[in-house]
PDB file of C-alpha atoms in Angstrom:
ATOM      1  CA  ARG A1395     120.689 173.218 -12.880  1.00  0.00           C
ATOM      2  CA  PRO A1396     117.423 174.756 -14.035  1.00  0.00           C
ATOM      3  CA  GLY A1397     117.701 177.586 -16.514  1.00  0.00           C
ATOM      4  CA  THR A1398     115.798 179.758 -18.889  1.00  0.00           C
ATOM      5  CA  SER A1399     115.919 179.607 -22.646  1.00  0.00           C
ATOM      6  CA  PRO A1400     117.795 182.229 -24.651  1.00  0.00           C
ATOM      7  CA  ALA A1401     115.900 185.207 -26.068  1.00  0.00           C
ATOM      8  CA  LEU A1402     113.819 184.429 -29.155  1.00  0.00           C
ATOM      9  CA  THR A1403     114.705 186.074 -32.448  1.00  0.00           C
ATOM     10  CA  ARG A1404     113.587 185.477 -36.028  1.00  0.00           C
ATOM     11  CA  ARG A1405     117.197 185.017 -37.062  1.00  0.00           C
ATOM     12  CA  ASN A1406     118.060 182.383 -34.434  1.00  0.00           C
ATOM     13  CA  GLY A1407     114.777 180.484 -34.326  1.00  0.00           C
ATOM     14  CA  VAL A1408     113.208 178.995 -31.217  1.00  0.00           C
ATOM     15  CA  PRO A1409     115.541 177.336 -28.676  1.00  0.00           C
ATOM     16  CA  GLN A1410     114.691 173.725 -27.829  1.00  0.00           C
ATOM     17  CA  ARG A1411     115.613 172.006 -24.577  1.00  0.00           C
ATOM     18  CA  ALA A1412     117.392 168.696 -25.131  1.00  0.00           C
ATOM     19  CA  THR A1413     119.640 166.229 -23.324  1.00  0.00           C
ATOM     20  CA  VAL A1414     122.798 164.544 -24.561  1.00  0.00           C
ATOM     21  CA  VAL A1415     122.350 160.929 -25.639  1.00  0.00           C
ATOM     22  CA  ARG A1416     126.018 160.405 -26.545  1.00  0.00           C
ATOM     23  CA  SER A1417     129.049 162.314 -27.717  1.00  0.00           C
ATOM     24  CA  ARG A1418     132.253 161.220 -29.400  1.00  0.00           C
ATOM     25  CA  PHE A1419     135.344 162.757 -30.906  1.00  0.00           C
ATOM     26  CA  LEU A1420     135.915 162.190 -34.616  1.00  0.00           C
ATOM     27  CA  GLY A1421     139.288 163.598 -35.615  1.00  0.00           C
ATOM     28  CA  GLN A1422     138.859 167.382 -35.614  1.00  0.00           C
ATOM     29  CA  GLN A1423     135.191 167.513 -34.588  1.00  0.00           C
ATOM     30  CA  SER A1424     132.910 166.217 -31.877  1.00  0.00           C
ATOM     31  CA  LEU A1425     129.663 164.509 -32.866  1.00  0.00           C
ATOM     32  CA  ILE A1426     126.885 164.970 -30.310  1.00  0.00           C
ATOM     33  CA  GLU A1427     123.455 163.327 -30.341  1.00  0.00           C
ATOM     34  CA  PHE A1428     120.640 165.037 -28.454  1.00  0.00           C
ATOM     35  CA  LYS A1429     117.097 164.011 -27.608  1.00  0.00           C
ATOM     36  CA  THR A1430     114.536 166.802 -27.293  1.00  0.00           C
ATOM     37  CA  GLU A1431     111.692 166.913 -24.801  1.00  0.00           C
ATOM     38  CA  ALA A1432     109.404 166.079 -27.755  1.00  0.00           C
ATOM     39  CA  GLY A1433     111.382 162.863 -28.363  1.00  0.00           C
ATOM     40  CA  GLU A1434     113.162 164.008 -31.535  1.00  0.00           C
ATOM     41  CA  VAL A1435     116.803 163.040 -32.000  1.00  0.00           C
ATOM     42  CA  LEU A1436     119.170 165.720 -33.329  1.00  0.00           C
ATOM     43  CA  THR A1437     122.830 165.401 -34.274  1.00  0.00           C
ATOM     44  CA  ALA A1438     125.305 168.272 -34.130  1.00  0.00           C
ATOM     45  CA  THR A1439     128.977 168.659 -34.944  1.00  0.00           C
ATOM     46  CA  VAL A1440     131.242 170.991 -32.982  1.00  0.00           C
ATOM     47  CA  ASN A1441     134.800 171.884 -33.948  1.00  0.00           C
ATOM     48  CA  GLY A1442     137.384 170.632 -31.470  1.00  0.00           C
ATOM     49  CA  VAL A1443     136.914 168.423 -28.433  1.00  0.00           C
ATOM     50  CA  PHE A1444     133.513 168.911 -26.775  1.00  0.00           C
ATOM     51  CA  LEU A1445     132.273 165.782 -25.019  1.00  0.00           C
ATOM     52  CA  PRO A1446     129.390 166.498 -22.635  1.00  0.00           C
ATOM     53  CA  LYS A1447     128.252 163.551 -20.532  1.00  0.00           C
ATOM     54  CA  PRO A1448     125.019 161.716 -21.411  1.00  0.00           C
ATOM     55  CA  GLY A1449     122.064 163.288 -19.633  1.00  0.00           C
ATOM     56  CA  THR A1450     123.533 166.810 -19.710  1.00  0.00           C
ATOM     57  CA  ALA A1451     120.782 169.314 -20.557  1.00  0.00           C
ATOM     58  CA  PHE A1452     121.173 172.099 -23.123  1.00  0.00           C
ATOM     59  CA  PHE A1453     119.055 174.668 -24.915  1.00  0.00           C
ATOM     60  CA  LEU A1454     119.719 174.184 -28.642  1.00  0.00           C
ATOM     61  CA  SER A1455     119.357 176.843 -31.297  1.00  0.00           C
ATOM     62  CA  CYS A1456     121.092 177.798 -34.503  1.00  0.00           C
ATOM     63  CA  ARG A1457     120.717 180.379 -37.193  1.00  0.00           C
ATOM     64  CA  ARG A1458     118.160 179.203 -39.705  1.00  0.00           C
ATOM     65  CA  SER A1459     120.644 179.870 -42.514  1.00  0.00           C
ATOM     66  CA  ASP A1460     123.136 177.432 -40.891  1.00  0.00           C
ATOM     67  CA  CYS A1461     120.668 174.613 -40.210  1.00  0.00           C
ATOM     68  CA  LEU A1462     120.445 171.559 -42.470  1.00  0.00           C
ATOM     69  CA  VAL A1463     117.327 169.390 -42.244  1.00  0.00           C
ATOM     70  CA  PHE A1464     116.940 166.102 -44.074  1.00  0.00           C
ATOM     71  CA  PRO A1465     113.789 164.008 -44.513  1.00  0.00           C
ATOM     72  CA  GLN A1466     113.601 160.819 -42.502  1.00  0.00           C
ATOM     73  CA  ALA A1467     114.534 157.799 -44.642  1.00  0.00           C
TER      74      ALA A1467
END
């Protein structure tokens, strides 16, 4: 379903629309890979079982203080 992005704040950054590439359960966490509209691939972990189907659309955002970014190898 179409939607609107969450409200922008300095603390939470800018939400990015992305779709699920794959998701899998790894013990106590779910590992979810997303692809943004810009073609970037992001990986997130979520506590518990959360397994959205590939192609499911989300708006992604996180507090800047909780975000880890690594250079591409």
